[in-house]
Every structure is written in structure tokens, then in C-alpha cells.
Amino acid sequence: MAPEPTDKHQAVGRRKSSTARVVITPGRGVWSINGRPLKDYFPRVFHRKRAEESLRVTDYYGLVDVTVRVSGGGMTGQADAIRLGLARAILARDEQLRPLLRQHGLLTRDARRVERKKPGRPKARKRFQFSKR
């Protein structure tokens, strides 16, 4: 017996050292991030808006349920990883939205990472205070 086809789409998003696996299914807009609601997982409004941005741009807000497994990094990295994973999942569901997502910069992976500390310096670029005498 063949499995029933479901309208379930998933994608992976990454940012800094965070990785998010995002699954979207038709629903009423229920969020689950590591088993917790969006408001509990991201107490700051900035991070919630950042994670939801792909849904708002494509008018999918309230039409799909979002399930996320995210690990690594901090709040900002995780929110941006969810943002990219969600955009990719929406793209897997509807390829016609590619120009819209691209226009808002939601399909671009932000490759910036923390620069490594260099020897003989207190941080990556900072120098110790110079003393003439």
C-alpha cells in the first residue's frame, strides 16, 4: 500500500552556527519551535518578526502550520536560520514565488561569520594600547 501524498514541505536554513529544519503543512498558522510556541521561544518582537518575514511577504501568514527544529548559535542566528529555511520551504511548495522572495532577499544565505582571533592581539583586529614611553 502506497503512502498517502501530503502537502508537507521541508527545507533547511543556516546562519552563523545555527541550523534550522523547517516543515510547513496546511493549517491555521500554528508555530512550534523545538516543541514551544513562537512567542515563548522568541520573547523579543524583533526575532519573531524576522522569523515570520517569509510568511508575511508571500501572504502565507495564517495559512500554514510551521514546525521547526533549530540548534546551535544564539537567538539572532536561529531567527535568521528559520527565516531562510521557511523561505526555502515556501519555494518548494510554490515555485512561482521565487521572484518575490528573491526581491526581498529571503533566499540569500548570509555567509558572515565571526572572525577568528589573531595571535599577538587581544581580539581579531583590536590592538593593544600603544605606549611611546
mmCIF file with all atom_site columns, C-alpha atoms in Angstrom:
data_model
loop_
_atom_site.group_PDB
_atom_site.id
_atom_site.type_symbol
_atom_site.label_atom_id
_atom_site.label_alt_id
_atom_site.label_comp_id
_atom_site.label_asym_id
_atom_site.label_entity_id
_atom_site.label_seq_id
_atom_site.pdbx_PDB_ins_code
_atom_site.Cartn_x
_atom_site.Cartn_y
_atom_site.Cartn_z
_atom_site.occupancy
_atom_site.B_iso_or_equiv
_atom_site.pdbx_formal_charge
_atom_site.auth_seq_id
_atom_site.auth_comp_id
_atom_site.auth_asym_id
_atom_site.auth_atom_id
_atom_site.pdbx_PDB_model_num
ATOM 1   C CA . MET A 1 1   ? 0.000  0.000  0.000  1.00 0.00 ? 1   MET A CA 1
ATOM 2   C CA . ALA A 1 2   ? 1.492  3.336  -1.069 1.00 0.00 ? 2   ALA A CA 1
ATOM 3   C CA . PRO A 1 3   ? 1.722  6.162  1.465  1.00 0.00 ? 3   PRO A CA 1
ATOM 4   C CA . GLU A 1 4   ? -0.779 8.988  1.050  1.00 0.00 ? 4   GLU A CA 1
ATOM 5   C CA . PRO A 1 5   ? 0.640  12.134 -0.531 1.00 0.00 ? 5   PRO A CA 1
ATOM 6   C CA . THR A 1 6   ? 0.674  15.003 1.947  1.00 0.00 ? 6   THR A CA 1
ATOM 7   C CA . ASP A 1 7   ? 1.074  18.685 1.303  1.00 0.00 ? 7   ASP A CA 1
ATOM 8   C CA . LYS A 1 8   ? 4.112  18.819 3.593  1.00 0.00 ? 8   LYS A CA 1
ATOM 9   C CA . HIS A 1 9   ? 7.255  20.685 2.545  1.00 0.00 ? 9   HIS A CA 1
ATOM 10  C CA . GLN A 1 10  ? 10.522 20.940 4.387  1.00 0.00 ? 10  GLN A CA 1
ATOM 11  C CA . ALA A 1 11  ? 13.807 22.798 3.997  1.00 0.00 ? 11  ALA A CA 1
ATOM 12  C CA . VAL A 1 12  ? 16.976 23.661 5.880  1.00 0.00 ? 12  VAL A CA 1
ATOM 13  C CA . GLY A 1 13  ? 18.209 27.157 6.721  1.00 0.00 ? 13  GLY A CA 1
ATOM 14  C CA . ARG A 1 14  ? 21.553 28.142 8.207  1.00 0.00 ? 14  ARG A CA 1
ATOM 15  C CA . ARG A 1 15  ? 23.057 31.320 9.678  1.00 0.00 ? 15  ARG A CA 1
ATOM 16  C CA . LYS A 1 16  ? 26.317 31.689 11.626 1.00 0.00 ? 16  LYS A CA 1
ATOM 17  C CA . SER A 1 17  ? 26.456 28.418 13.590 1.00 0.00 ? 17  SER A CA 1
ATOM 18  C CA . SER A 1 18  ? 22.670 27.846 13.695 1.00 0.00 ? 18  SER A CA 1
ATOM 19  C CA . THR A 1 19  ? 20.810 25.231 11.668 1.00 0.00 ? 19  THR A CA 1
ATOM 20  C CA . ALA A 1 20  ? 17.019 25.101 11.320 1.00 0.00 ? 20  ALA A CA 1
ATOM 21  C CA . ARG A 1 21  ? 14.911 22.327 9.784  1.00 0.00 ? 21  ARG A CA 1
ATOM 22  C CA . VAL A 1 22  ? 11.566 23.835 8.814  1.00 0.00 ? 22  VAL A CA 1
ATOM 23  C CA . VAL A 1 23  ? 8.421  21.879 7.895  1.00 0.00 ? 23  VAL A CA 1
ATOM 24  C CA . ILE A 1 24  ? 5.268  23.624 6.644  1.00 0.00 ? 24  ILE A CA 1
ATOM 25  C CA . THR A 1 25  ? 1.856  21.976 6.390  1.00 0.00 ? 25  THR A CA 1
ATOM 26  C CA . PRO A 1 26  ? -1.549 23.468 5.549  1.00 0.00 ? 26  PRO A CA 1
ATOM 27  C CA . GLY A 1 27  ? -3.182 24.741 8.729  1.00 0.00 ? 27  GLY A CA 1
ATOM 28  C CA . ARG A 1 28  ? -4.175 27.804 10.741 1.00 0.00 ? 28  ARG A CA 1
ATOM 29  C CA . GLY A 1 29  ? -0.775 29.383 11.421 1.00 0.00 ? 29  GLY A CA 1
ATOM 30  C CA . VAL A 1 30  ? 0.354  27.384 14.465 1.00 0.00 ? 30  VAL A CA 1
ATOM 31  C CA . TRP A 1 31  ? 4.090  27.625 15.206 1.00 0.00 ? 31  TRP A CA 1
ATOM 32  C CA . SER A 1 32  ? 6.163  25.022 17.023 1.00 0.00 ? 32  SER A CA 1
ATOM 33  C CA . ILE A 1 33  ? 9.883  25.689 17.565 1.00 0.00 ? 33  ILE A CA 1
ATOM 34  C CA . ASN A 1 34  ? 11.608 22.850 19.413 1.00 0.00 ? 34  ASN A CA 1
ATOM 35  C CA . GLY A 1 35  ? 8.180  21.974 20.843 1.00 0.00 ? 35  GLY A CA 1
ATOM 36  C CA . ARG A 1 36  ? 7.451  25.520 22.068 1.00 0.00 ? 36  ARG A CA 1
ATOM 37  C CA . PRO A 1 37  ? 5.222  28.265 20.599 1.00 0.00 ? 37  PRO A CA 1
ATOM 38  C CA . LEU A 1 38  ? 6.863  31.136 18.706 1.00 0.00 ? 38  LEU A CA 1
ATOM 39  C CA . LYS A 1 39  ? 6.094  33.694 21.430 1.00 0.00 ? 39  LYS A CA 1
ATOM 40  C CA . ASP A 1 40  ? 7.729  31.553 24.121 1.00 0.00 ? 40  ASP A CA 1
ATOM 41  C CA . TYR A 1 41  ? 10.806 30.681 22.065 1.00 0.00 ? 41  TYR A CA 1
ATOM 42  C CA . PHE A 1 42  ? 11.482 34.240 20.861 1.00 0.00 ? 42  PHE A CA 1
ATOM 43  C CA . PRO A 1 43  ? 10.492 36.701 23.603 1.00 0.00 ? 43  PRO A CA 1
ATOM 44  C CA . ARG A 1 44  ? 11.781 39.677 21.557 1.00 0.00 ? 44  ARG A CA 1
ATOM 45  C CA . VAL A 1 45  ? 9.471  41.048 18.879 1.00 0.00 ? 45  VAL A CA 1
ATOM 46  C CA . PHE A 1 46  ? 12.452 41.655 16.541 1.00 0.00 ? 46  PHE A CA 1
ATOM 47  C CA . HIS A 1 47  ? 13.315 37.948 16.404 1.00 0.00 ? 47  HIS A CA 1
ATOM 48  C CA . ARG A 1 48  ? 9.660  36.917 15.919 1.00 0.00 ? 48  ARG A CA 1
ATOM 49  C CA . LYS A 1 49  ? 9.213  39.366 13.025 1.00 0.00 ? 49  LYS A CA 1
ATOM 50  C CA . ARG A 1 50  ? 12.472 38.202 11.477 1.00 0.00 ? 50  ARG A CA 1
ATOM 51  C CA . ALA A 1 51  ? 11.397 34.538 11.620 1.00 0.00 ? 51  ALA A CA 1
ATOM 52  C CA . GLU A 1 52  ? 7.910  35.299 10.213 1.00 0.00 ? 52  GLU A CA 1
ATOM 53  C CA . GLU A 1 53  ? 9.110  37.582 7.410  1.00 0.00 ? 53  GLU A CA 1
ATOM 54  C CA . SER A 1 54  ? 8.886  34.943 4.645  1.00 0.00 ? 54  SER A CA 1
ATOM 55  C CA . LEU A 1 55  ? 5.251  34.199 5.512  1.00 0.00 ? 55  LEU A CA 1
ATOM 56  C CA . ARG A 1 56  ? 4.234  37.854 5.591  1.00 0.00 ? 56  ARG A CA 1
ATOM 57  C CA . VAL A 1 57  ? 5.866  38.680 2.244  1.00 0.00 ? 57  VAL A CA 1
ATOM 58  C CA . THR A 1 58  ? 4.178  35.750 0.471  1.00 0.00 ? 58  THR A CA 1
ATOM 59  C CA . ASP A 1 59  ? 0.766  36.133 2.196  1.00 0.00 ? 59  ASP A CA 1
ATOM 60  C CA . TYR A 1 60  ? 1.029  32.612 3.656  1.00 0.00 ? 60  TYR A CA 1
ATOM 61  C CA . TYR A 1 61  ? 0.676  34.006 7.185  1.00 0.00 ? 61  TYR A CA 1
ATOM 62  C CA . GLY A 1 62  ? -2.100 32.111 8.955  1.00 0.00 ? 62  GLY A CA 1
ATOM 63  C CA . LEU A 1 63  ? -2.462 29.557 6.143  1.00 0.00 ? 63  LEU A CA 1
ATOM 64  C CA . VAL A 1 64  ? 0.297  27.107 7.096  1.00 0.00 ? 64  VAL A CA 1
ATOM 65  C CA . ASP A 1 65  ? 1.460  25.465 10.307 1.00 0.00 ? 65  ASP A CA 1
ATOM 66  C CA . VAL A 1 66  ? 5.210  25.749 10.885 1.00 0.00 ? 66  VAL A CA 1
ATOM 67  C CA . THR A 1 67  ? 7.250  23.134 12.744 1.00 0.00 ? 67  THR A CA 1
ATOM 68  C CA . VAL A 1 68  ? 10.918 23.904 13.373 1.00 0.00 ? 68  VAL A CA 1
ATOM 69  C CA . ARG A 1 69  ? 13.868 22.025 14.870 1.00 0.00 ? 69  ARG A CA 1
ATOM 70  C CA . VAL A 1 70  ? 16.665 24.521 15.435 1.00 0.00 ? 70  VAL A CA 1
ATOM 71  C CA . SER A 1 71  ? 20.040 24.122 17.107 1.00 0.00 ? 71  SER A CA 1
ATOM 72  C CA . GLY A 1 72  ? 23.291 25.999 17.595 1.00 0.00 ? 72  GLY A CA 1
ATOM 73  C CA . GLY A 1 73  ? 24.123 29.673 17.879 1.00 0.00 ? 73  GLY A CA 1
ATOM 74  C CA . GLY A 1 74  ? 22.146 32.398 19.579 1.00 0.00 ? 74  GLY A CA 1
ATOM 75  C CA . MET A 1 75  ? 18.742 33.986 19.132 1.00 0.00 ? 75  MET A CA 1
ATOM 76  C CA . THR A 1 76  ? 19.588 36.167 16.128 1.00 0.00 ? 76  THR A CA 1
ATOM 77  C CA . GLY A 1 77  ? 21.346 33.353 14.270 1.00 0.00 ? 77  GLY A CA 1
ATOM 78  C CA . GLN A 1 78  ? 18.462 30.986 14.954 1.00 0.00 ? 78  GLN A CA 1
ATOM 79  C CA . ALA A 1 79  ? 15.831 33.514 13.867 1.00 0.00 ? 79  ALA A CA 1
ATOM 80  C CA . ASP A 1 80  ? 17.683 34.121 10.595 1.00 0.00 ? 80  ASP A CA 1
ATOM 81  C CA . ALA A 1 81  ? 18.173 30.376 10.031 1.00 0.00 ? 81  ALA A CA 1
ATOM 82  C CA . ILE A 1 82  ? 14.409 29.881 10.469 1.00 0.00 ? 82  ILE A CA 1
ATOM 83  C CA . ARG A 1 83  ? 13.767 32.787 8.078  1.00 0.00 ? 83  ARG A CA 1
ATOM 84  C CA . LEU A 1 84  ? 15.882 31.187 5.332  1.00 0.00 ? 84  LEU A CA 1
ATOM 85  C CA . GLY A 1 85  ? 14.504 27.672 5.934  1.00 0.00 ? 85  GLY A CA 1
ATOM 86  C CA . LEU A 1 86  ? 10.935 28.970 5.817  1.00 0.00 ? 86  LEU A CA 1
ATOM 87  C CA . ALA A 1 87  ? 11.579 30.828 2.554  1.00 0.00 ? 87  ALA A CA 1
ATOM 88  C CA . ARG A 1 88  ? 13.035 27.649 1.027  1.00 0.00 ? 88  ARG A CA 1
ATOM 89  C CA . ALA A 1 89  ? 10.090 25.559 2.234  1.00 0.00 ? 89  ALA A CA 1
ATOM 90  C CA . ILE A 1 90  ? 7.624  28.054 0.725  1.00 0.00 ? 90  ILE A CA 1
ATOM 91  C CA . LEU A 1 91  ? 9.620  27.905 -2.504 1.00 0.00 ? 91  LEU A CA 1
ATOM 92  C CA . ALA A 1 92  ? 9.362  24.096 -2.503 1.00 0.00 ? 92  ALA A CA 1
ATOM 93  C CA . ARG A 1 93  ? 5.599  24.474 -2.182 1.00 0.00 ? 93  ARG A CA 1
ATOM 94  C CA . ASP A 1 94  ? 5.177  27.178 -4.851 1.00 0.00 ? 94  ASP A CA 1
ATOM 95  C CA . GLU A 1 95  ? 7.990  27.863 -7.352 1.00 0.00 ? 95  GLU A CA 1
ATOM 96  C CA . GLN A 1 96  ? 6.089  30.905 -8.714 1.00 0.00 ? 96  GLN A CA 1
ATOM 97  C CA . LEU A 1 97  ? 7.069  32.872 -5.581 1.00 0.00 ? 97  LEU A CA 1
ATOM 98  C CA . ARG A 1 98  ? 10.814 32.789 -6.369 1.00 0.00 ? 98  ARG A CA 1
ATOM 99  C CA . PRO A 1 99  ? 10.982 36.364 -7.827 1.00 0.00 ? 99  PRO A CA 1
ATOM 100 C CA . LEU A 1 100 ? 9.083  37.787 -4.838 1.00 0.00 ? 100 LEU A CA 1
ATOM 101 C CA . LEU A 1 101 ? 11.276 36.000 -2.287 1.00 0.00 ? 101 LEU A CA 1
ATOM 102 C CA . ARG A 1 102 ? 14.424 36.945 -4.205 1.00 0.00 ? 102 ARG A CA 1
ATOM 103 C CA . GLN A 1 103 ? 13.318 40.598 -4.389 1.00 0.00 ? 103 GLN A CA 1
ATOM 104 C CA . HIS A 1 104 ? 13.069 40.760 -0.586 1.00 0.00 ? 104 HIS A CA 1
ATOM 105 C CA . GLY A 1 105 ? 16.427 38.976 -0.159 1.00 0.00 ? 105 GLY A CA 1
ATOM 106 C CA . LEU A 1 106 ? 14.897 35.979 1.605  1.00 0.00 ? 106 LEU A CA 1
ATOM 107 C CA . LEU A 1 107 ? 16.666 33.285 -0.462 1.00 0.00 ? 107 LEU A CA 1
ATOM 108 C CA . THR A 1 108 ? 20.198 34.582 0.109  1.00 0.00 ? 108 THR A CA 1
ATOM 109 C CA . ARG A 1 109 ? 22.286 32.740 2.704  1.00 0.00 ? 109 ARG A CA 1
ATOM 110 C CA . ASP A 1 110 ? 24.076 35.265 4.946  1.00 0.00 ? 110 ASP A CA 1
ATOM 111 C CA . ALA A 1 111 ? 27.622 33.866 4.982  1.00 0.00 ? 111 ALA A CA 1
ATOM 112 C CA . ARG A 1 112 ? 29.079 36.261 7.562  1.00 0.00 ? 112 ARG A CA 1
ATOM 113 C CA . ARG A 1 113 ? 30.757 34.524 10.476 1.00 0.00 ? 113 ARG A CA 1
ATOM 114 C CA . VAL A 1 114 ? 32.779 35.625 13.489 1.00 0.00 ? 114 VAL A CA 1
ATOM 115 C CA . GLU A 1 115 ? 36.355 36.427 12.509 1.00 0.00 ? 115 GLU A CA 1
ATOM 116 C CA . ARG A 1 116 ? 38.992 34.406 14.317 1.00 0.00 ? 116 ARG A CA 1
ATOM 117 C CA . LYS A 1 117 ? 41.289 35.895 16.943 1.00 0.00 ? 117 LYS A CA 1
ATOM 118 C CA . LYS A 1 118 ? 44.811 36.604 15.656 1.00 0.00 ? 118 LYS A CA 1
ATOM 119 C CA . PRO A 1 119 ? 47.974 35.912 17.659 1.00 0.00 ? 119 PRO A CA 1
ATOM 120 C CA . GLY A 1 120 ? 49.548 38.907 19.406 1.00 0.00 ? 120 GLY A CA 1
ATOM 121 C CA . ARG A 1 121 ? 46.235 40.775 19.546 1.00 0.00 ? 121 ARG A CA 1
ATOM 122 C CA . PRO A 1 122 ? 43.504 40.897 22.196 1.00 0.00 ? 122 PRO A CA 1
ATOM 123 C CA . LYS A 1 123 ? 40.734 40.271 19.610 1.00 0.00 ? 123 LYS A CA 1
ATOM 124 C CA . ALA A 1 124 ? 40.519 39.709 15.846 1.00 0.00 ? 124 ALA A CA 1
ATOM 125 C CA . ARG A 1 125 ? 41.512 43.245 14.826 1.00 0.00 ? 125 ARG A CA 1
ATOM 126 C CA . LYS A 1 126 ? 41.951 45.220 18.047 1.00 0.00 ? 126 LYS A CA 1
ATOM 127 C CA . ARG A 1 127 ? 45.497 46.079 19.048 1.00 0.00 ? 127 ARG A CA 1
ATOM 128 C CA . PHE A 1 128 ? 46.983 46.537 22.487 1.00 0.00 ? 128 PHE A CA 1
ATOM 129 C CA . GLN A 1 129 ? 47.352 50.167 23.575 1.00 0.00 ? 129 GLN A CA 1
ATOM 130 C CA . PHE A 1 130 ? 50.489 51.778 22.164 1.00 0.00 ? 130 PHE A CA 1
ATOM 131 C CA . SER A 1 131 ? 52.852 53.363 24.673 1.00 0.00 ? 131 SER A CA 1
ATOM 132 C CA . LYS A 1 132 ? 55.570 55.642 23.353 1.00 0.00 ? 132 LYS A CA 1
ATOM 133 C CA . ARG A 1 133 ? 57.485 55.657 26.639 1.00 0.00 ? 133 ARG A CA 1
#
